[in-house]
PDB file of C-alpha atoms in Angstrom:
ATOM      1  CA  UNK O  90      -9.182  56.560 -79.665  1.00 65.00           C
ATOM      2  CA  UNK O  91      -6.100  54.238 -79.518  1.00 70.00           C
ATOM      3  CA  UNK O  92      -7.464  52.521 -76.580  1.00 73.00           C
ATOM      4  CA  UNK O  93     -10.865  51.665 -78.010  1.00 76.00           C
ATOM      5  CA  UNK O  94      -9.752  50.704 -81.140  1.00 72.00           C
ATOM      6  CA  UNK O  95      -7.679  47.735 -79.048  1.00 75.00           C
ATOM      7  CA  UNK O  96     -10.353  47.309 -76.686  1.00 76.00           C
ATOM      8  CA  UNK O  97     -13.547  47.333 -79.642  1.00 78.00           C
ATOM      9  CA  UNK O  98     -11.572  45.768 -82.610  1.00 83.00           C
ATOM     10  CA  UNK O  99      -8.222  44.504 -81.384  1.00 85.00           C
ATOM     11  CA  UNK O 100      -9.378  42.108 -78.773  1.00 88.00           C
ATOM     12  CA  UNK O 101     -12.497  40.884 -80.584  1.00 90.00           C
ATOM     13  CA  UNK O 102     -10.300  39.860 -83.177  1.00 89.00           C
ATOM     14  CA  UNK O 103      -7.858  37.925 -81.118  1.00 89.00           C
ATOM     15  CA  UNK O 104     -10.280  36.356 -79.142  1.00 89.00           C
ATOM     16  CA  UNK O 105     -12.202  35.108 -82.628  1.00 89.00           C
ATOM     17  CA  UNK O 106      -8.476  33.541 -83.395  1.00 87.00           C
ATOM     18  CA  UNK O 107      -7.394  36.018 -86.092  1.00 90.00           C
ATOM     19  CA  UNK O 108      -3.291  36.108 -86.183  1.00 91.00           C
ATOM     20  CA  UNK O 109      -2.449  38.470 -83.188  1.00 91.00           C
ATOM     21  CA  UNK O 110       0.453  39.752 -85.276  1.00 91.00           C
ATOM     22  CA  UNK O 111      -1.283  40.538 -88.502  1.00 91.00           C
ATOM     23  CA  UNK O 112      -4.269  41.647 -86.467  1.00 91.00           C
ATOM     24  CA  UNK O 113      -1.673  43.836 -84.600  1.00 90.00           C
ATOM     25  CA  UNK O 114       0.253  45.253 -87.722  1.00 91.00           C
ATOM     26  CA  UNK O 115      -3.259  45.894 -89.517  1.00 90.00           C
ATOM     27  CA  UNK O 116      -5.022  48.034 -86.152  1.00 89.00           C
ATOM     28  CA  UNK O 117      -1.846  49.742 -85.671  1.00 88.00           C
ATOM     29  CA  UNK O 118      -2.178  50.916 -89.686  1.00 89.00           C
ATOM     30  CA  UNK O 119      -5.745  52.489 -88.631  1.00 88.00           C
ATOM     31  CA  UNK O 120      -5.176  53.751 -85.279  1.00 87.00           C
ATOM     32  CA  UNK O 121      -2.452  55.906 -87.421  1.00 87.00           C
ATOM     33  CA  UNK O 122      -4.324  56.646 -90.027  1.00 87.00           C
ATOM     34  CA  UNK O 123      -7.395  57.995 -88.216  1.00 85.00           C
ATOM     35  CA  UNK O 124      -4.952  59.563 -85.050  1.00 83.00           C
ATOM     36  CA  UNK O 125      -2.820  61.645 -87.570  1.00 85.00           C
ATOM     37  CA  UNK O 126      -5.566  62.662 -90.072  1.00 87.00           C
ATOM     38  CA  UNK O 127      -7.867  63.728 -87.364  1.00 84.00           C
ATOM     39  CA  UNK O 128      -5.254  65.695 -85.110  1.00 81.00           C
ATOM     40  CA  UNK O 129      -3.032  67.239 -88.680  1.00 81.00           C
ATOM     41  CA  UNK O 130      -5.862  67.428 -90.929  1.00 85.00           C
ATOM     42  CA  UNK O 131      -5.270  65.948 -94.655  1.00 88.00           C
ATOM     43  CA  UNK O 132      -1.665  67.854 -95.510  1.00 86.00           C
ATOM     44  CA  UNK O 133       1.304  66.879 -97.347  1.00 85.00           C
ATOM     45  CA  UNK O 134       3.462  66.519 -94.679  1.00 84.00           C
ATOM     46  CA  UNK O 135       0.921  64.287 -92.622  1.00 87.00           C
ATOM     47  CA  UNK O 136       0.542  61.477 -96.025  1.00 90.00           C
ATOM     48  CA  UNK O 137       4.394  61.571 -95.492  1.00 87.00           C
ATOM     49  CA  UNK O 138       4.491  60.908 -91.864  1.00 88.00           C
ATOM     50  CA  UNK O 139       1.994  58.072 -92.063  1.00 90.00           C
ATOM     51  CA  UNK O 140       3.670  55.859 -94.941  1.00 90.00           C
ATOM     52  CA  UNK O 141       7.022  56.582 -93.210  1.00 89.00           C
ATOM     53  CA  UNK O 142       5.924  55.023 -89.920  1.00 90.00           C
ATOM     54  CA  UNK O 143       4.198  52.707 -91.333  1.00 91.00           C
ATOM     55  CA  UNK O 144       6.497  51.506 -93.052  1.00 92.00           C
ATOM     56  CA  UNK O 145       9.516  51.658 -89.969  1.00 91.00           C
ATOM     57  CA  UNK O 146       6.600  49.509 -87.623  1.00 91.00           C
ATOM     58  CA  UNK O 147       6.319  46.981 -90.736  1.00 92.00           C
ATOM     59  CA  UNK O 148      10.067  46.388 -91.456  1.00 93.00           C
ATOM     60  CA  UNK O 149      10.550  46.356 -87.155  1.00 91.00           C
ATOM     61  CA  UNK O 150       7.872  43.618 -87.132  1.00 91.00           C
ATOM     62  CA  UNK O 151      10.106  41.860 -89.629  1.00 93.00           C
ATOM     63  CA  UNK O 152      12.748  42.253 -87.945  1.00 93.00           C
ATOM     64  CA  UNK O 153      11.097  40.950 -84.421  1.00 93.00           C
ATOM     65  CA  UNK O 154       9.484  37.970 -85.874  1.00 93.00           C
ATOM     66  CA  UNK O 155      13.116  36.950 -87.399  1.00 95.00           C
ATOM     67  CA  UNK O 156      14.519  37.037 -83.997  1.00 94.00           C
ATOM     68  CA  UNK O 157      11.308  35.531 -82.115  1.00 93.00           C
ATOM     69  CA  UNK O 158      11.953  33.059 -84.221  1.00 93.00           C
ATOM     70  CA  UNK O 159      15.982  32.404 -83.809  1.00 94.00           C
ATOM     71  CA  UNK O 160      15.892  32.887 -79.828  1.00 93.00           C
ATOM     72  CA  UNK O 161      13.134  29.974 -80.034  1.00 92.00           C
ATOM     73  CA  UNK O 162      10.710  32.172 -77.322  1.00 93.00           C
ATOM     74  CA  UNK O 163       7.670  30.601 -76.286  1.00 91.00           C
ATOM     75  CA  UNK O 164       5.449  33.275 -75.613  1.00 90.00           C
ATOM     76  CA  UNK O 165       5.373  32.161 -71.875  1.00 89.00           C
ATOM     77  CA  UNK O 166       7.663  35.148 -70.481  1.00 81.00           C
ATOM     78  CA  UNK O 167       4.839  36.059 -67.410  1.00 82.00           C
ATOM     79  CA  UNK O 168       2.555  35.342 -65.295  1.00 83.00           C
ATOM     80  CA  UNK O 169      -0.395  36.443 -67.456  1.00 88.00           C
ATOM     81  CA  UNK O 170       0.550  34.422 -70.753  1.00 89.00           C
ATOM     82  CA  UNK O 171       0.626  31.084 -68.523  1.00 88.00           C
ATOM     83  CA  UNK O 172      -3.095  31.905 -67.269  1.00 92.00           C
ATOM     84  CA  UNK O 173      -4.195  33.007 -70.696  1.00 91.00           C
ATOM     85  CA  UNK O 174      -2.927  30.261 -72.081  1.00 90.00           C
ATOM     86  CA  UNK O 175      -5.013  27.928 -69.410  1.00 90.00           C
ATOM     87  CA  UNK O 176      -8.056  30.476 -70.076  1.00 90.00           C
ATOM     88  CA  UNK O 177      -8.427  29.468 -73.818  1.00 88.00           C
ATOM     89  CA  UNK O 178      -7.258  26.039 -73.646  1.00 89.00           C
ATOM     90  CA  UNK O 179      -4.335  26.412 -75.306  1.00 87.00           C
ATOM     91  CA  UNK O 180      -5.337  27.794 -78.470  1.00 89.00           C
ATOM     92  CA  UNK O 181      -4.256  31.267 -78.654  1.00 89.00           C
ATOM     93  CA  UNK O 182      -1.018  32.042 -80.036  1.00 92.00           C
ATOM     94  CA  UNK O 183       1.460  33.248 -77.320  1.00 92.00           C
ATOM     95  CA  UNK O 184       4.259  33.901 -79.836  1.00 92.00           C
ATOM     96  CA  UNK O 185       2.048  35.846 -82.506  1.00 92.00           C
ATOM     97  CA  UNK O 186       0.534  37.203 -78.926  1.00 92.00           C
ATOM     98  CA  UNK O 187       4.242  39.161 -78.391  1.00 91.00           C
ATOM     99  CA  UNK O 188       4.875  39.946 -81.636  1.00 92.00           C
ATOM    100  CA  UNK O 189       1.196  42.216 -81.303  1.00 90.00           C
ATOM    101  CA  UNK O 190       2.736  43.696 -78.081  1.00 89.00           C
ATOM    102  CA  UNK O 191       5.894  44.631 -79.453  1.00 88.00           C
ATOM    103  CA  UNK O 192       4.071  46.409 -82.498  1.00 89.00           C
ATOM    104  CA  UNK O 193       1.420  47.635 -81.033  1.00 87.00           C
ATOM    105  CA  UNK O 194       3.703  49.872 -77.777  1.00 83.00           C
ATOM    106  CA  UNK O 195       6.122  50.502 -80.725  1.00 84.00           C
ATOM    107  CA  UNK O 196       3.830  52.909 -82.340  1.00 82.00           C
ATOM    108  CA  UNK O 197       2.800  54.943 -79.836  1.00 73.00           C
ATOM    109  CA  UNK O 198       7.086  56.120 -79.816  1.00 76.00           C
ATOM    110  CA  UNK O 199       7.375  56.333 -83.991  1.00 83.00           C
ATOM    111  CA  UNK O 200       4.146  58.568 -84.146  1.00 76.00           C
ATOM    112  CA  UNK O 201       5.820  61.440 -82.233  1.00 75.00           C
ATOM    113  CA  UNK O 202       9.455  60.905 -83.572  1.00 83.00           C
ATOM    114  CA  UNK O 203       7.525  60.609 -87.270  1.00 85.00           C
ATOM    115  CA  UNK O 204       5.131  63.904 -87.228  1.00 83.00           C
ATOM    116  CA  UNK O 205       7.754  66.207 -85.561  1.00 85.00           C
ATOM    117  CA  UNK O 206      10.683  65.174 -88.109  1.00 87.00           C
ATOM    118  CA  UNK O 207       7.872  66.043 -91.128  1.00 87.00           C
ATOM    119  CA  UNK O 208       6.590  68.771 -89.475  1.00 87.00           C
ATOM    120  CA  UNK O 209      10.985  69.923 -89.192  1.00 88.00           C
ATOM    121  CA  UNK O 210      11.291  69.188 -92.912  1.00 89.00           C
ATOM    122  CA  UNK O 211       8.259  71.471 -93.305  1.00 89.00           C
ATOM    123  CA  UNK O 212       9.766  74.673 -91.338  1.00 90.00           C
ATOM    124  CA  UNK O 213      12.991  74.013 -92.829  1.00 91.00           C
ATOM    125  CA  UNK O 214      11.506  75.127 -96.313  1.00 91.00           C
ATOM    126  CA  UNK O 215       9.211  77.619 -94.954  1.00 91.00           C
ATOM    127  CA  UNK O 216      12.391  79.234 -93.354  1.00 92.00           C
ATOM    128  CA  UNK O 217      14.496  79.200 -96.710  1.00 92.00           C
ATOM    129  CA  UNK O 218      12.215  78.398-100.011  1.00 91.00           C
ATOM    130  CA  UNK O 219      15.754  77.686-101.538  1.00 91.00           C
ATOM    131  CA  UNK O 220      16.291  74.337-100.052  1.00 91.00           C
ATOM    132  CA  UNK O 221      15.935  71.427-102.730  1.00 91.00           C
ATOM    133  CA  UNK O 222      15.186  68.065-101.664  1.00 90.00           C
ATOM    134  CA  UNK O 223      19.564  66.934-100.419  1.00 92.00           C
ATOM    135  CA  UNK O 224      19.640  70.363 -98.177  1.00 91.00           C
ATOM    136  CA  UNK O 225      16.249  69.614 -96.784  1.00 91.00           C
ATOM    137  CA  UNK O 226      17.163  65.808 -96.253  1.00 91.00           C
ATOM    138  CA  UNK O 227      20.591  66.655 -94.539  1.00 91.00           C
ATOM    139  CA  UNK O 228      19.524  69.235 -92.546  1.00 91.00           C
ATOM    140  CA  UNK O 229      16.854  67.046 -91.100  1.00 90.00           C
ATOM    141  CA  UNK O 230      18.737  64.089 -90.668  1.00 90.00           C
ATOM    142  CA  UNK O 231      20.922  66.349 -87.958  1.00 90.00           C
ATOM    143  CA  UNK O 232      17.711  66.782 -86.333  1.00 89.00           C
ATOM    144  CA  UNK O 233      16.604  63.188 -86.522  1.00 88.00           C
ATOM    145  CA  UNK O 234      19.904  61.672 -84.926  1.00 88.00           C
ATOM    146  CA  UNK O 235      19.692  64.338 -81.627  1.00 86.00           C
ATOM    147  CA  UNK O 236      15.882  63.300 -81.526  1.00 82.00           C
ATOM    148  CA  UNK O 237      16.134  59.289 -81.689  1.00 85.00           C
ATOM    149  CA  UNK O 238      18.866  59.790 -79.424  1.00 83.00           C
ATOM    150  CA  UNK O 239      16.656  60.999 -76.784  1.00 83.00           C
ATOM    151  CA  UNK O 240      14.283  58.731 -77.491  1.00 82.00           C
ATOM    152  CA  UNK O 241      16.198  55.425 -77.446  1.00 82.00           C
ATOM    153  CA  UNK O 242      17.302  56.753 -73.977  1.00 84.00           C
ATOM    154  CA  UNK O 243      13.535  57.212 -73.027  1.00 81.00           C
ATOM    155  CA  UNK O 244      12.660  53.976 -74.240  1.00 79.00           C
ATOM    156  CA  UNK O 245      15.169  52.517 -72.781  1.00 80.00           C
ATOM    157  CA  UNK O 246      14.788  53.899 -69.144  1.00 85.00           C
ATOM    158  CA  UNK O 247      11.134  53.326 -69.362  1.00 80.00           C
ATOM    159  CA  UNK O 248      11.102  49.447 -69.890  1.00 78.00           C
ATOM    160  CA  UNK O 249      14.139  49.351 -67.018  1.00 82.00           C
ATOM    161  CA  UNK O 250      11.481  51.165 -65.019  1.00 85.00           C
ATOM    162  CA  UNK O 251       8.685  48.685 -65.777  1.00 81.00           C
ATOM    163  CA  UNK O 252      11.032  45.661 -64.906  1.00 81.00           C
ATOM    164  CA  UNK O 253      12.778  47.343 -62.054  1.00 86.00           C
ATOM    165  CA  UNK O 254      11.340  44.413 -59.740  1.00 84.00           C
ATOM    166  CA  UNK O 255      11.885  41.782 -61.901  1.00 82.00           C
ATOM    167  CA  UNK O 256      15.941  43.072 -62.052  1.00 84.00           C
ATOM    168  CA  UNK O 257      16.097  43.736 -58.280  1.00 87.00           C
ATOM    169  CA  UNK O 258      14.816  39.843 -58.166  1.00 84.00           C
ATOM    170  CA  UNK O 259      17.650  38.908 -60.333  1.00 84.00           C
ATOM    171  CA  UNK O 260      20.328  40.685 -58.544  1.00 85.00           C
ATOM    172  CA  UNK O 261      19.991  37.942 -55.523  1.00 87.00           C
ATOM    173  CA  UNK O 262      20.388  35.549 -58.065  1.00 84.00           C
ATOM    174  CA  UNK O 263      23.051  33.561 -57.501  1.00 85.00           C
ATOM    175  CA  UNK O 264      22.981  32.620 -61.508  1.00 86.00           C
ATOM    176  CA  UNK O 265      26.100  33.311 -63.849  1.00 87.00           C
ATOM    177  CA  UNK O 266      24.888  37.098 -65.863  1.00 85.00           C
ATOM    178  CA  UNK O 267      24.893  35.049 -68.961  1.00 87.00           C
ATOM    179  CA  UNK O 268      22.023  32.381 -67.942  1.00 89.00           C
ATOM    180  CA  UNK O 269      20.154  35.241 -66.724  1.00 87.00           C
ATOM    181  CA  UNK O 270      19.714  37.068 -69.998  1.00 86.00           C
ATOM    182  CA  UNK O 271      18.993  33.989 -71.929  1.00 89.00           C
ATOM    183  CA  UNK O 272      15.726  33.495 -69.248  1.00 90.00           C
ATOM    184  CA  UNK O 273      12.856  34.506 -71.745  1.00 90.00           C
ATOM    185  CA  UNK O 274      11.062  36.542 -69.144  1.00 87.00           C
ATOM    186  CA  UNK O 275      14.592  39.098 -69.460  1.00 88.00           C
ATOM    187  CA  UNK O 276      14.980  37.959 -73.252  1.00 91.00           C
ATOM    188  CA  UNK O 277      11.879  39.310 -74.317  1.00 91.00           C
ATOM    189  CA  UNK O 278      12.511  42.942 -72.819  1.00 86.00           C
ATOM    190  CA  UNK O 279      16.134  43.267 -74.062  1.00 89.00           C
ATOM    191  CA  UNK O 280      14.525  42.088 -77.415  1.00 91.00           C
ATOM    192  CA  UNK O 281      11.526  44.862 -77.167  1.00 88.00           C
ATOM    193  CA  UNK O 282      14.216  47.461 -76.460  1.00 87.00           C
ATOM    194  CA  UNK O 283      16.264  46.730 -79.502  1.00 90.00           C
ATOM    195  CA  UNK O 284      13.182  46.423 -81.626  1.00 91.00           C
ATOM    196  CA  UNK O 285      12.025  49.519 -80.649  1.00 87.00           C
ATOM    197  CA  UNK O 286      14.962  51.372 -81.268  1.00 88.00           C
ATOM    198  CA  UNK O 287      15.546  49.661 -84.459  1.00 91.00           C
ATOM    199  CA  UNK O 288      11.997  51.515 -85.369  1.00 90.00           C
ATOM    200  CA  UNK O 289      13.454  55.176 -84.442  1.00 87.00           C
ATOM    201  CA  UNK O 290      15.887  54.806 -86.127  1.00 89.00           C
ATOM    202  CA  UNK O 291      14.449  53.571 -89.223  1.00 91.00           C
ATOM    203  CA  UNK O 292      11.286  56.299 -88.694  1.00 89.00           C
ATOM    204  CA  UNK O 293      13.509  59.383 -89.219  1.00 88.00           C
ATOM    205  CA  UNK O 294      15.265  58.935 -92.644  1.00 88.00           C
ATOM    206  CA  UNK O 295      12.007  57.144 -94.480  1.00 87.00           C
TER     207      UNK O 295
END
């Protein structure tokens, strides 16, 4: 379902020369909409889940876009932005372009971090009716932190073994570690990382 709805809707869109990033944030919105309502049905605890992620992949995309902006990237950080950009002439924006990539990988991570902490705060109260809403909170919260831990690890690890090439290249470099980093094709990545964890982290407490 995710796939199609970037294949049918998604790419349609960005090839018509709607903003990739609104485009992005706005397909994102309804691929969690209909994925959550369709595999948790129409409960409490789902609503919850959906405005809370929503909201964590809205206030990330904030946060990406400021820092697109200050580290002045150009969109050109592979192969396949150069040849896109020769494809359509030039007219497709390669900056908006990342900012849809970053939002769009970053919640496929929040949805599972998001349903299982709702689905936590719902057992919690099952488990002891007593609870009011600062035991319930707390309680989850403990959860949360072991959980995003993991996660950051995971997503971590898993970009690191994406680029594991592209950092095997730069260890013959013979390049000072600091002009490496600030090569956009490494920029971008470190900058996807910490966006991404920015999101888990943000996902659990809203």
């Amino acid at each position: 379902l995710s796939i199609g709805a970037i294949i049918f809707i998604l790419i349609p869109a960005l090839k018509a020369g709607y903003s990739p990033a609104l485009t992005s944030l706005v397909i994102s919105g309804l691929i969690l909409s209909v994925t959550l309502f369709l595999t948790h049905g129409f409960k409490p605890r789902v609503f919850v889940t959906f405005f809370g992620t929503f909201s964590a992949v809205f206030i990330s995309c904030v946060v990406a876009w400021i820092w697109v902006d200050l580290m002045r990237f150009t969109g050109f950080s592979d192969d396949a932005s150069v040849y896109l950009n020769f494809a359509t002439g030039g007219t497709i924006d390669l900056i908006g372009l990342l900012l849809g990539g970053m939002i769009i990988g970053l919640l496929g991570v929040l949805d599972d971090v998001s349903i299982t902490q709702a689905s936590v705060v719902q057992e919690l109260k099952l488990a002891n009716p007593d609870f009011g809403f600062r035991d319930l909170y707390i309680r989850a919260l403990r959860v949360g932190k072991d959980h995003v831990g993991s996660l950051v690890n995971t997503l971590a690890l898993a970009y690191v073994g994406v680029s594991l090439p592209l950092i095997l290249l730069m260890s013959y470099s013979e390049a000072s570690v600091s002009i490496i980093l600030n090569q956009e094709i490494v920029a971008v990545e470190i900058l996807r990382i910490v966006v991404g964890s920015i999101g888990l982290i943000l996902t659990v407490p809203l």
